[in-house]
Coordinates of C-alpha atoms in Angstrom, one line a residue:
Chain A
X1 CA -28.1 -239.6 -19.2
X2 CA -28.2 -238.2 -16.0
X3 CA -28.9 -234.5 -16.0
X4 CA -26.7 -231.6 -15.5
X5 CA -28.2 -230.2 -13.0
X6 CA -31.5 -232.5 -11.1
X7 CA -33.3 -230.4 -9.1
X8 CA -36.9 -230.4 -6.8
X9 CA -37.2 -227.5 -5.4
X10 CA -39.7 -228.0 -2.8
X11 CA -39.9 -224.8 -0.2
X12 CA -42.9 -222.4 0.8
X13 CA -43.6 -219.0 2.9
X14 CA -46.7 -217.9 4.3
X15 CA -49.3 -218.2 1.3
X16 CA -46.8 -219.3 -1.0
X17 CA -45.7 -222.8 -1.8
X18 CA -43.9 -223.9 -4.7
X19 CA -42.7 -227.5 -5.9
X20 CA -40.5 -227.1 -9.1
X21 CA -38.4 -229.9 -10.9
X22 CA -35.9 -228.9 -13.2
X23 CA -33.4 -230.7 -15.2
X24 CA -30.0 -229.4 -17.7
X25 CA -28.0 -230.9 -19.4
X26 CA -24.6 -229.8 -20.2
X27 CA -24.3 -226.6 -22.3
X28 CA -27.6 -226.1 -21.8
X29 CA -29.9 -222.9 -21.2
X30 CA -33.1 -223.6 -19.4
X31 CA -35.5 -220.5 -19.1
X32 CA -38.1 -220.5 -15.7
X33 CA -40.7 -218.1 -17.3
X34 CA -43.6 -216.8 -15.9
X35 CA -45.8 -214.2 -14.5
X36 CA -44.2 -212.1 -11.2
X37 CA -44.8 -214.1 -7.7
X38 CA -44.7 -217.1 -9.5
X39 CA -41.5 -218.6 -7.7
X40 CA -39.4 -217.9 -10.2
X41 CA -36.9 -216.2 -8.3
X42 CA -37.0 -218.3 -5.2
X43 CA -36.3 -220.9 -7.5
X44 CA -33.2 -219.8 -8.1
X45 CA -32.5 -218.8 -5.1
X46 CA -32.9 -222.4 -3.7
X47 CA -30.2 -223.6 -6.6
X48 CA -27.4 -221.0 -5.2
X49 CA -28.5 -222.4 -1.8
X50 CA -29.7 -218.5 -0.9
X51 CA -33.0 -220.4 -0.2
X52 CA -33.9 -223.6 1.8
X53 CA -35.5 -226.3 1.0
X54 CA -37.9 -227.8 2.5
X55 CA -38.5 -230.8 0.1
X56 CA -37.1 -232.0 -2.7
X57 CA -33.2 -231.9 -3.9
X58 CA -30.5 -230.1 -5.7
X59 CA -28.0 -232.7 -6.9
X60 CA -25.5 -230.7 -9.8
X61 CA -22.6 -233.1 -11.6
X62 CA -23.2 -235.7 -9.7
X63 CA -22.9 -233.8 -6.1
X64 CA -25.8 -233.2 -3.8
X65 CA -26.2 -230.3 -2.9
X66 CA -29.4 -230.1 -1.3
X67 CA -31.6 -232.1 0.4
X68 CA -33.7 -231.7 3.4
X69 CA -35.2 -235.2 4.1
X70 CA -31.1 -236.2 4.8
X71 CA -30.1 -232.7 6.4
X72 CA -28.1 -232.5 3.6
X73 CA -27.3 -228.2 2.8
X74 CA -23.9 -226.9 0.8
X75 CA -23.5 -223.4 1.5
X76 CA -23.5 -221.1 -1.0
X77 CA -20.0 -219.9 -1.6
X78 CA -19.2 -224.0 -1.8
X79 CA -21.8 -224.8 -4.9
X80 CA -19.9 -223.9 -7.4
X81 CA -22.7 -221.9 -8.7
X82 CA -22.7 -218.4 -10.9
X83 CA -25.4 -215.9 -10.5
X84 CA -25.5 -213.1 -11.8
X85 CA -28.2 -210.5 -10.0
X86 CA -32.0 -208.7 -11.0
X87 CA -29.8 -205.6 -10.3
X88 CA -26.0 -207.2 -10.5
X89 CA -25.7 -206.1 -6.9
X90 CA -21.4 -204.7 -8.5
X91 CA -19.6 -204.3 -5.5
X92 CA -19.4 -200.3 -5.4
X93 CA -17.0 -200.0 -2.5
X94 CA -14.8 -202.3 -5.4
X95 CA -13.5 -201.1 -8.9
X96 CA -14.4 -203.1 -12.3
X97 CA -11.5 -204.6 -11.8
X98 CA -12.1 -205.8 -8.0
X99 CA -15.6 -206.9 -8.6
X100 CA -15.0 -209.2 -11.3
X101 CA -11.3 -210.6 -9.5
X102 CA -13.5 -211.2 -6.0
X103 CA -14.1 -214.7 -7.0
X104 CA -10.5 -215.2 -8.5
X105 CA -9.6 -214.3 -5.0
X106 CA -11.8 -216.2 -3.3
X107 CA -10.3 -219.1 -5.1
X108 CA -7.0 -218.7 -3.7
X109 CA -5.0 -217.0 -6.1
X110 CA -3.2 -213.6 -5.6
X111 CA -4.5 -210.3 -6.4
X112 CA -2.2 -209.5 -8.9
X113 CA -2.8 -212.8 -10.1
X114 CA -7.1 -212.5 -9.8
X115 CA -6.5 -209.3 -11.4
X116 CA -5.0 -210.5 -14.5
X117 CA -7.9 -213.2 -15.3
X118 CA -10.7 -210.4 -14.3
X119 CA -9.0 -208.6 -17.1
X120 CA -9.1 -211.7 -19.3
X121 CA -13.0 -211.1 -18.7
X122 CA -13.3 -207.8 -18.3
X123 CA -11.3 -208.4 -22.2
X124 CA -13.5 -210.5 -23.6
X125 CA -17.3 -208.5 -22.7
X126 CA -15.5 -205.7 -24.5
X127 CA -15.1 -204.1 -21.1
X128 CA -10.7 -203.3 -20.7
X129 CA -11.4 -199.6 -20.8
X130 CA -13.7 -199.8 -17.8
X131 CA -11.6 -201.6 -15.3
X132 CA -10.5 -199.3 -13.2
X133 CA -13.6 -197.2 -12.7
X134 CA -16.8 -197.6 -10.0
X135 CA -19.6 -199.7 -11.1
X136 CA -21.4 -196.7 -9.9
X137 CA -19.9 -195.0 -13.3
X138 CA -21.0 -198.0 -15.6
X139 CA -24.2 -197.4 -17.8
X140 CA -26.7 -200.4 -17.1
X141 CA -25.1 -201.8 -20.2
X142 CA -21.6 -202.7 -18.7
X143 CA -23.0 -203.2 -15.3
X144 CA -24.8 -206.6 -17.2
X145 CA -21.5 -207.2 -18.3
X146 CA -19.7 -206.5 -15.6
X147 CA -21.9 -208.6 -13.3
X148 CA -21.8 -211.4 -16.9
X149 CA -17.9 -211.5 -16.8
X150 CA -17.8 -211.6 -12.3
X151 CA -20.2 -215.1 -12.2
X152 CA -18.1 -216.2 -14.6
X153 CA -14.6 -215.8 -13.9
X154 CA -15.2 -219.1 -11.4
X155 CA -16.0 -221.0 -14.9
X156 CA -18.6 -222.6 -12.5
X157 CA -21.0 -225.6 -13.7
X158 CA -24.7 -223.7 -12.9
X159 CA -24.8 -219.8 -14.4
X160 CA -28.4 -218.8 -12.9
X161 CA -29.2 -215.5 -14.1
X162 CA -32.1 -213.6 -12.8
X163 CA -34.0 -211.1 -14.9
X164 CA -30.6 -210.2 -17.2
X165 CA -32.5 -207.9 -19.4
X166 CA -35.1 -205.8 -17.3
X167 CA -33.5 -203.3 -15.8
X168 CA -32.5 -202.2 -19.1
X169 CA -32.7 -199.5 -21.6
X170 CA -35.1 -201.1 -24.8
X171 CA -32.2 -200.1 -27.6
X172 CA -29.7 -201.7 -24.8
X173 CA -31.1 -204.6 -24.4
X174 CA -31.6 -205.9 -27.9
X175 CA -27.6 -205.4 -28.1
X176 CA -27.3 -207.1 -25.2
X177 CA -29.4 -209.4 -25.7
X178 CA -27.8 -210.5 -28.7
X179 CA -24.0 -210.6 -26.5
X180 CA -25.5 -212.8 -23.6
X181 CA -26.8 -214.8 -26.1
X182 CA -23.0 -215.2 -28.0
X183 CA -21.7 -216.4 -23.9
X184 CA -24.0 -218.4 -22.8
X185 CA -23.5 -220.1 -26.2
X186 CA -20.0 -220.8 -25.2
X187 CA -20.6 -221.3 -21.2
X188 CA -20.1 -225.1 -20.9
X189 CA -21.8 -225.9 -18.2
X190 CA -25.8 -225.3 -17.9
X191 CA -27.3 -222.3 -17.1
X192 CA -31.0 -221.1 -15.6
X193 CA -32.8 -217.6 -17.0
X194 CA -35.7 -216.5 -15.6
X195 CA -37.9 -214.2 -17.0
X196 CA -40.8 -212.3 -17.9
X197 CA -40.2 -211.5 -21.3
X198 CA -40.9 -214.3 -23.9
X199 CA -38.3 -212.3 -26.7
X200 CA -35.7 -212.6 -23.8
X201 CA -36.5 -216.3 -23.1
X202 CA -37.6 -217.4 -27.2
X203 CA -34.2 -216.1 -28.3
X204 CA -31.4 -216.9 -24.8
X205 CA -32.9 -220.0 -23.9
X206 CA -33.2 -223.8 -25.5
X207 CA -36.2 -224.9 -23.8
X208 CA -39.1 -223.3 -21.5
X209 CA -40.2 -224.0 -18.1
X210 CA -42.8 -222.4 -17.2
X211 CA -43.6 -221.0 -14.2
X212 CA -47.3 -220.7 -12.6
X213 CA -47.7 -219.9 -9.0
X214 CA -45.0 -222.4 -7.7
X215 CA -45.7 -224.7 -9.6
X216 CA -44.5 -225.6 -13.7
X217 CA -46.9 -225.0 -15.8
X218 CA -45.6 -226.5 -19.3
X219 CA -42.0 -227.2 -20.5
X220 CA -40.5 -227.6 -24.1
X221 CA -39.1 -226.0 -26.5
X222 CA -39.5 -222.6 -27.9
X223 CA -41.7 -224.0 -31.0
X224 CA -43.8 -226.1 -28.8
X225 CA -44.2 -223.9 -26.0
X226 CA -45.6 -221.1 -29.0
X227 CA -47.5 -223.1 -30.6
X228 CA -49.7 -225.2 -28.2
X229 CA -49.9 -222.7 -24.6
X230 CA -51.1 -224.8 -22.1
X231 CA -52.6 -221.7 -19.9
X232 CA -54.3 -218.3 -20.3
X233 CA -50.4 -217.1 -19.4
X234 CA -49.0 -218.7 -21.6
X235 CA -51.4 -218.2 -24.8
X236 CA -50.9 -214.8 -24.0
X237 CA -47.7 -214.2 -23.9
X238 CA -47.2 -215.9 -27.6
X239 CA -50.2 -213.7 -28.2
X240 CA -52.9 -216.5 -29.3
X241 CA -56.5 -217.3 -27.9
X242 CA -57.2 -220.1 -26.0
X243 CA -59.6 -222.5 -24.8
X244 CA -60.2 -225.7 -23.0
X245 CA -62.8 -228.3 -24.1
X246 CA -63.7 -231.7 -25.1
X247 CA -63.4 -233.3 -28.1
X248 CA -65.1 -235.1 -30.3
X249 CA -63.4 -235.6 -33.8
X250 CA -63.1 -232.1 -35.3
X251 CA -65.1 -230.3 -32.8
X252 CA -64.2 -229.4 -29.3
X253 CA -67.6 -228.3 -27.3
X254 CA -66.2 -225.5 -24.4
X255 CA -66.3 -225.6 -20.9
X256 CA -68.1 -222.4 -21.6
X257 CA -71.1 -224.0 -24.2
X258 CA -69.3 -223.2 -27.5
X259 CA -67.8 -225.3 -29.9
X260 CA -65.8 -224.6 -32.0
X261 CA -65.0 -226.4 -35.3
X262 CA -61.4 -227.2 -35.9
X263 CA -58.7 -228.8 -38.3
X264 CA -56.8 -231.1 -36.3
X265 CA -59.4 -233.9 -36.0
X266 CA -59.0 -235.5 -31.8
X267 CA -61.2 -237.4 -29.3
X268 CA -60.7 -236.5 -25.4
X269 CA -59.8 -233.1 -23.3
X270 CA -58.1 -230.5 -25.6
X271 CA -56.9 -227.2 -25.9
X272 CA -57.8 -225.0 -29.4
X273 CA -55.4 -222.3 -30.6
X274 CA -56.0 -219.8 -32.7
X275 CA -54.1 -216.3 -33.4
X276 CA -56.0 -212.9 -32.8
X277 CA -55.4 -212.2 -37.2
X278 CA -57.1 -214.9 -37.6
X279 CA -60.7 -213.0 -36.2
X280 CA -62.6 -211.8 -39.1
X281 CA -64.9 -208.9 -38.1
X282 CA -68.5 -208.0 -39.7
X283 CA -71.0 -205.7 -39.4
X284 CA -73.8 -208.9 -40.7
X285 CA -73.9 -212.1 -40.3
X286 CA -71.8 -213.5 -42.8
X287 CA -72.4 -216.2 -45.2
X288 CA -71.0 -219.2 -46.8
X289 CA -68.3 -221.8 -46.0
X290 CA -68.8 -223.4 -42.8
X291 CA -67.2 -221.6 -40.3
X292 CA -67.7 -220.3 -36.9
X293 CA -68.9 -218.1 -36.2
X294 CA -70.7 -215.7 -33.3
X295 CA -72.1 -212.9 -32.2
X296 CA -69.7 -210.6 -30.1
X297 CA -69.5 -207.4 -28.5
X298 CA -66.3 -205.2 -28.5
X299 CA -65.0 -204.6 -24.5
X300 CA -62.2 -202.3 -25.7
X301 CA -59.4 -201.8 -28.8
X302 CA -56.3 -200.8 -28.7
X303 CA -52.8 -200.1 -31.2
X304 CA -50.9 -203.4 -31.3
X305 CA -48.2 -202.4 -33.7
X306 CA -49.3 -201.5 -37.2
X307 CA -52.7 -202.6 -36.7
X308 CA -55.8 -202.2 -33.9
X309 CA -56.1 -205.6 -31.1
X310 CA -59.9 -205.7 -30.3
X311 CA -60.6 -207.3 -27.2
X312 CA -64.4 -208.9 -27.4
X313 CA -66.9 -210.1 -24.7
X314 CA -70.3 -212.2 -25.3
X315 CA -70.5 -216.1 -25.6
X316 CA -66.1 -217.1 -26.8
X317 CA -64.2 -213.9 -25.6
X318 CA -61.7 -213.8 -27.7
X319 CA -58.8 -210.9 -28.9
X320 CA -58.8 -209.8 -32.4
X321 CA -56.5 -208.0 -35.0
X322 CA -58.1 -205.5 -38.0
X323 CA -55.8 -202.9 -39.7
X324 CA -56.8 -199.7 -39.1
X325 CA -58.7 -199.3 -42.0
X326 CA -61.3 -201.9 -41.9
X327 CA -62.3 -200.6 -37.9
X328 CA -62.6 -197.5 -39.6
X329 CA -65.2 -198.8 -42.6
X330 CA -66.7 -201.2 -39.4
X331 CA -67.0 -198.4 -37.5
X332 CA -65.9 -200.0 -34.3
X333 CA -66.3 -198.8 -30.7
X334 CA -66.0 -200.3 -27.8
X335 CA -69.3 -201.1 -27.0
X336 CA -70.6 -202.3 -30.5
X337 CA -71.8 -205.6 -31.5
X338 CA -70.1 -207.2 -34.0
X339 CA -70.2 -211.2 -35.5
X340 CA -66.7 -212.5 -35.8
X341 CA -65.7 -215.2 -37.7
X342 CA -62.7 -217.6 -37.9
X343 CA -62.0 -220.4 -40.3
X344 CA -61.3 -223.9 -38.7
X345 CA -58.4 -224.2 -40.6
X346 CA -57.0 -221.5 -38.6
X347 CA -57.6 -223.0 -35.1
X348 CA -55.2 -226.2 -33.8
X349 CA -56.4 -228.6 -31.3
X350 CA -54.0 -230.2 -28.8
X351 CA -54.6 -233.2 -26.5
X352 CA -55.0 -231.3 -23.0
Chain B
X1 CA -63.1 -163.5 -1.6
X2 CA -62.2 -166.3 -2.2
X3 CA -58.7 -168.4 -1.2
X4 CA -56.5 -170.4 -3.9
X5 CA -55.7 -172.7 -1.6
X6 CA -52.7 -173.9 -3.7
X7 CA -51.5 -170.8 -2.9
X8 CA -52.7 -170.6 1.1
X9 CA -49.9 -173.8 1.6
X10 CA -47.7 -172.2 -0.2
X11 CA -47.2 -169.1 1.6
X12 CA -44.2 -168.6 4.0
X13 CA -45.1 -167.2 6.9
X14 CA -47.7 -169.9 8.0
X15 CA -46.7 -170.7 11.6
X16 CA -49.0 -169.7 14.5
X17 CA -46.9 -168.0 17.2
X18 CA -48.3 -170.1 19.5
X19 CA -45.8 -172.2 17.9
X20 CA -42.9 -170.2 17.2
X21 CA -42.1 -168.5 20.4
X22 CA -41.7 -171.5 22.7
X23 CA -39.4 -172.7 19.9
X24 CA -37.6 -169.6 19.7
X25 CA -37.1 -170.1 23.2
X26 CA -35.8 -173.1 23.0
X27 CA -33.2 -171.9 20.8
X28 CA -31.9 -169.6 22.9
X29 CA -32.4 -171.8 25.7
X30 CA -29.6 -174.7 24.5
X31 CA -27.5 -171.7 22.3
X32 CA -27.0 -169.0 25.4
X33 CA -25.1 -171.3 28.3
X34 CA -22.7 -171.9 25.0
X35 CA -22.7 -168.5 24.1
X36 CA -21.6 -166.8 27.9
X37 CA -19.5 -169.5 28.2
X38 CA -17.6 -168.0 25.4
X39 CA -18.1 -164.4 26.5
X40 CA -16.7 -165.5 30.1
X41 CA -13.5 -167.2 28.8
X42 CA -10.1 -165.6 29.4
X43 CA -8.9 -164.9 25.6
X44 CA -5.6 -162.7 27.0
X45 CA -4.6 -165.6 29.4
X46 CA -6.0 -168.9 27.5
X47 CA -2.6 -170.0 25.6
X48 CA -0.4 -170.1 28.9
X49 CA -3.1 -171.8 31.0
X50 CA -3.4 -174.3 28.3
X51 CA 0.2 -174.8 28.5
X52 CA -0.1 -175.4 32.4
X53 CA 0.8 -179.5 33.6
X54 CA -1.9 -180.1 35.1
X55 CA -4.4 -179.1 32.0
X56 CA -2.1 -180.7 29.8
X57 CA -2.4 -184.0 31.8
X58 CA -6.1 -183.7 32.1
X59 CA -6.0 -183.2 28.0
X60 CA -3.5 -186.0 27.2
X61 CA -5.4 -188.8 29.5
X62 CA -9.1 -187.7 28.5
X63 CA -8.0 -188.0 24.2
X64 CA -6.3 -191.5 25.5
X65 CA -9.0 -192.7 27.2
X66 CA -11.4 -192.3 24.8
X67 CA -9.4 -193.5 22.1
X68 CA -8.8 -196.6 24.3
X69 CA -12.7 -197.1 25.2
X70 CA -13.5 -195.9 21.1
X71 CA -11.2 -199.0 20.5
X72 CA -12.7 -201.8 22.8
X73 CA -15.6 -200.4 21.6
X74 CA -15.3 -201.2 17.9
X75 CA -13.5 -204.3 19.1
X76 CA -16.7 -205.7 21.4
X77 CA -19.8 -203.9 19.1
X78 CA -18.8 -203.9 15.8
X79 CA -19.7 -207.9 16.5
X80 CA -22.9 -207.4 19.1
X81 CA -24.2 -205.1 16.4
X82 CA -24.0 -207.4 13.2
X83 CA -25.1 -209.9 15.4
X84 CA -28.2 -207.9 16.5
X85 CA -29.0 -206.6 12.7
X86 CA -27.8 -209.6 10.6
X87 CA -28.7 -213.4 13.2
X88 CA -32.1 -214.0 14.5
X89 CA -32.1 -215.7 17.3
X90 CA -34.7 -215.3 20.4
X91 CA -34.6 -212.8 22.8
X92 CA -32.8 -210.7 20.1
X93 CA -35.5 -207.9 21.3
X94 CA -34.4 -208.1 24.8
X95 CA -30.1 -208.6 23.9
X96 CA -30.8 -204.6 22.3
X97 CA -32.8 -203.3 25.3
X98 CA -30.3 -204.1 27.5
X99 CA -27.1 -202.9 24.9
X100 CA -28.9 -199.3 25.1
X101 CA -29.7 -199.4 29.3
X102 CA -26.6 -197.5 29.8
X103 CA -28.3 -195.2 27.8
X104 CA -30.9 -193.9 30.1
X105 CA -29.1 -195.6 33.1
X106 CA -27.9 -192.5 35.6
X107 CA -23.7 -193.3 35.1
X108 CA -23.2 -192.5 38.6
X109 CA -25.3 -196.0 38.5
X110 CA -23.3 -197.4 36.0
X111 CA -19.8 -197.4 38.2
X112 CA -20.9 -198.6 41.5
X113 CA -22.6 -201.5 39.2
X114 CA -19.1 -201.7 37.7
X115 CA -17.8 -201.8 40.6
X116 CA -19.8 -204.2 41.7
X117 CA -18.4 -207.0 39.3
X118 CA -14.8 -205.3 38.9
X119 CA -14.1 -204.2 42.1
X120 CA -11.9 -206.0 44.1
X121 CA -14.3 -208.2 46.5
X122 CA -16.5 -208.3 42.7
X123 CA -17.2 -212.0 40.5
X124 CA -14.6 -210.6 37.8
X125 CA -12.7 -208.4 39.5
X126 CA -11.2 -210.6 42.4
X127 CA -10.5 -212.9 40.0
X128 CA -8.4 -210.4 37.9
X129 CA -6.7 -209.7 41.2
X130 CA -6.0 -213.7 41.5
X131 CA -5.0 -215.3 38.5
X132 CA -3.2 -212.0 37.0
X133 CA -2.8 -209.1 39.4
X134 CA -4.7 -206.6 38.1
X135 CA -7.0 -204.1 39.8
X136 CA -9.2 -202.3 37.2
X137 CA -10.9 -199.7 40.0
X138 CA -8.7 -196.0 40.8
X139 CA -6.4 -197.1 37.0
X140 CA -6.2 -195.0 34.2
X141 CA -7.5 -199.2 32.2
X142 CA -10.7 -198.6 34.6
X143 CA -11.3 -194.6 33.3
X144 CA -11.2 -196.9 29.6
X145 CA -13.7 -199.6 31.0
X146 CA -16.2 -196.8 33.0
X147 CA -16.2 -194.6 29.3
X148 CA -16.9 -197.5 27.2
X149 CA -20.1 -198.7 29.2
X150 CA -21.6 -195.4 28.7
X151 CA -20.3 -195.1 25.1
X152 CA -21.3 -199.1 24.1
X153 CA -24.9 -198.2 22.5
X154 CA -24.0 -195.0 20.9
X155 CA -21.6 -197.5 18.8
X156 CA -23.6 -200.4 18.2
X157 CA -26.9 -198.7 17.7
X158 CA -25.8 -196.6 15.4
X159 CA -23.3 -198.8 13.0
X160 CA -26.8 -201.9 13.5
X161 CA -29.1 -198.8 11.7
X162 CA -25.8 -198.5 9.2
X163 CA -26.4 -202.8 8.3
X164 CA -29.9 -202.9 8.4
X165 CA -29.6 -200.3 5.8
X166 CA -27.2 -201.9 3.6
X167 CA -28.7 -203.9 1.6
X168 CA -27.5 -208.0 2.2
X169 CA -27.8 -209.0 -1.0
X170 CA -24.2 -207.7 -1.4
X171 CA -23.4 -210.0 0.9
X172 CA -26.0 -213.3 -0.8
X173 CA -23.8 -211.8 -4.1
X174 CA -20.1 -212.4 -2.3
X175 CA -21.0 -215.7 -0.7
X176 CA -22.0 -217.3 -4.5
X177 CA -18.6 -215.8 -5.6
X178 CA -17.1 -218.4 -2.7
X179 CA -16.8 -216.1 0.4
X180 CA -17.5 -217.7 3.6
X181 CA -19.4 -215.6 6.2
X182 CA -16.0 -214.1 7.6
X183 CA -14.9 -212.9 4.1
X184 CA -18.0 -211.4 3.3
X185 CA -17.6 -209.6 6.7
X186 CA -14.2 -208.4 6.4
X187 CA -14.6 -207.6 2.5
X188 CA -18.1 -206.6 1.9
X189 CA -20.2 -206.2 4.7
X190 CA -17.6 -203.7 6.5
X191 CA -16.6 -201.6 3.1
X192 CA -20.1 -200.9 2.8
X193 CA -21.1 -199.6 6.3
X194 CA -17.9 -198.2 6.3
X195 CA -19.3 -194.3 6.9
X196 CA -22.0 -195.9 9.5
X197 CA -19.0 -197.0 12.0
X198 CA -16.9 -193.6 11.5
X199 CA -20.1 -191.9 12.5
X200 CA -20.7 -194.7 15.2
X201 CA -16.9 -194.2 16.5
X202 CA -16.9 -190.3 16.6
X203 CA -20.4 -190.7 18.4
X204 CA -18.5 -193.1 20.7
X205 CA -15.8 -191.0 21.4
X206 CA -17.1 -187.5 21.6
X207 CA -19.4 -189.4 24.6
X208 CA -16.8 -191.3 25.7
X209 CA -14.6 -187.7 26.3
X210 CA -17.7 -186.3 27.9
X211 CA -18.0 -189.1 30.8
X212 CA -18.1 -188.5 34.2
X213 CA -20.5 -189.8 36.8
X214 CA -19.3 -193.8 36.2
X215 CA -15.8 -192.4 35.6
X216 CA -15.6 -191.4 38.9
X217 CA -17.2 -193.6 40.7
X218 CA -15.0 -196.8 39.5
X219 CA -12.1 -195.0 38.4
X220 CA -11.8 -192.5 41.4
X221 CA -9.9 -188.5 40.8
X222 CA -6.8 -188.9 40.6
X223 CA -4.2 -186.5 38.5
X224 CA -2.6 -187.9 35.8
X225 CA -4.2 -191.3 36.5
X226 CA -8.0 -191.5 36.3
X227 CA -8.9 -186.9 36.4
X228 CA -10.4 -186.7 32.5
X229 CA -10.9 -183.6 31.6
X230 CA -14.4 -183.6 32.1
X231 CA -13.0 -184.5 36.5
X232 CA -10.8 -181.5 35.9
X233 CA -14.1 -178.6 35.7
X234 CA -15.5 -179.9 37.6
X235 CA -12.3 -180.1 40.5
X236 CA -11.4 -176.8 39.1
X237 CA -15.0 -175.1 39.5
X238 CA -14.1 -175.2 43.5
X239 CA -11.1 -173.2 43.6
X240 CA -10.1 -171.9 39.9
X241 CA -13.2 -170.3 38.0
X242 CA -10.8 -169.0 35.1
X243 CA -9.2 -172.4 34.6
X244 CA -12.8 -174.4 34.8
X245 CA -14.1 -172.4 32.2
X246 CA -11.0 -173.0 30.0
X247 CA -11.1 -176.7 29.8
X248 CA -14.8 -176.1 29.4
X249 CA -13.9 -173.8 26.3
X250 CA -11.3 -177.0 25.0
X251 CA -14.8 -179.1 25.2
X252 CA -17.2 -177.6 24.1
X253 CA -14.4 -176.5 20.8
X254 CA -14.3 -180.7 20.8
X255 CA -18.1 -181.6 20.9
X256 CA -18.5 -178.8 17.8
X257 CA -15.2 -180.0 16.3
X258 CA -17.1 -183.6 16.4
X259 CA -20.9 -182.3 15.4
X260 CA -18.8 -180.9 11.7
X261 CA -16.8 -184.2 11.5
X262 CA -20.4 -186.0 11.5
X263 CA -22.0 -183.9 9.4
X264 CA -19.3 -184.3 6.7
X265 CA -20.0 -188.1 7.3
X266 CA -23.1 -188.1 6.6
X267 CA -24.0 -185.3 3.8
X268 CA -21.0 -188.1 2.0
X269 CA -22.3 -191.4 3.0
X270 CA -23.8 -192.6 0.2

């Protein structure tokens, strides 16, 4: 089966180059996740036809939209792609209703018909009562929903969302996220979402594509990506300590020279990962069962939820979570030396 | 005694005399002539003076030609401003420089140049005379042309600035909603920069209203046909000083009104 969206985005500008492949099926929501400047927004703009490709292609529903090699390029207005922009970009000189009716009007509907369509869409996102207002009179959450209704008004084959929740405060974000999830579920086409927030990506997307420095570094469903991160960035995002090395049986020799004893047996290039909560800190070298034990120095600590996250420096740099009580008992302060221990059963190892 | 540095910065009377004195002199230099004009104005005979046919003719002609010139500037200047602001092309800097030339060019030189091109023997002028039987110099249309020539830069510069200040991503958003470039221009770009266009048009109109040098050179000084207010002021100065003052007061009043309008526009702009 061919995918609804099949894209190979190659582009670049002063000191930045991008080469990203994306595929999405009908009804699927893809999240482009990555740090600032990774090229997520550029990828989205390229799909929308707002940023020219230097090579590669974009095919949507079997229709070739871009192929620089054949000098093929379809203008944004003829792509049938809806975009929800980061700061929504609602037209300030039009009412909310006319903002949503803008697309249907361009499709050739009369003013009254287009407004009827828009009113229906606004009712669907629960905003019928603000239809006559100007965009500047809306709250952030309302503006986000209007932007979504405006983009959906043309029933696009592909919906692009650029950081759709980034401009909202925490409370509004929670409600809007749930609503967006609901609307994306009803969208029959594909959707590509750009975000740097892993929670947005995990809640809203069926599949995660992690982009760093203009390239895809990891791809997969939420479970795989969170359980088996493949880069430092993803590991930090999902809250895991990640190391790369060479595995031989239950032993992974790390690039830094240390070695970890792990539960899974494998051979060859491998990643080893464990959560900060798996790290136990001791004032003296602990005795007992076979464990990974090393001497470390406390580089820093900060509150993280209801416990303290301790950054460990030394042979193995890692983050460890301890309770405030344990921290007080051990007398943990930055600069202090401690012993860190992780059970082999807590460390996951997988091929690189 | 120690001086608190912050208190020193906040002290309101910290203006050096070397700056204050020339500043006040400059202010007086600019306002005194206008005050003088108002003091010398024959306020009692003003209503009768205003009703004189020569004054009314000049006033009417000025209003009509300045408005027509502003219309012409909008028609040609808006697309030009858009081109300069939104399209990257080779020689854009040069084009921008060319557009601003009439700002610094002595208007008389502009008038001479217009005569050479649009005059009876000019490249365009001879063509117009042969094909359409139209002669522009020394006609009301010539006045409009001369005014448009000198006031176009005001419109182009104001609108280009507004276009550069407007967020071009609104135009991208419109494109993703199915709007072609022309629809984007008319439905999104123009409304977004409307305050800038209005400001530019008012400036343009005011400049056209005051136009003297290019007009008298290219269109001459025929009462009722090409004699606009500034030309009437100049002519009256030699025969009837009081009439000149009356006309000047009118022009001053218009200028002040324009300024007030612009302030409104600028403060009301989003």
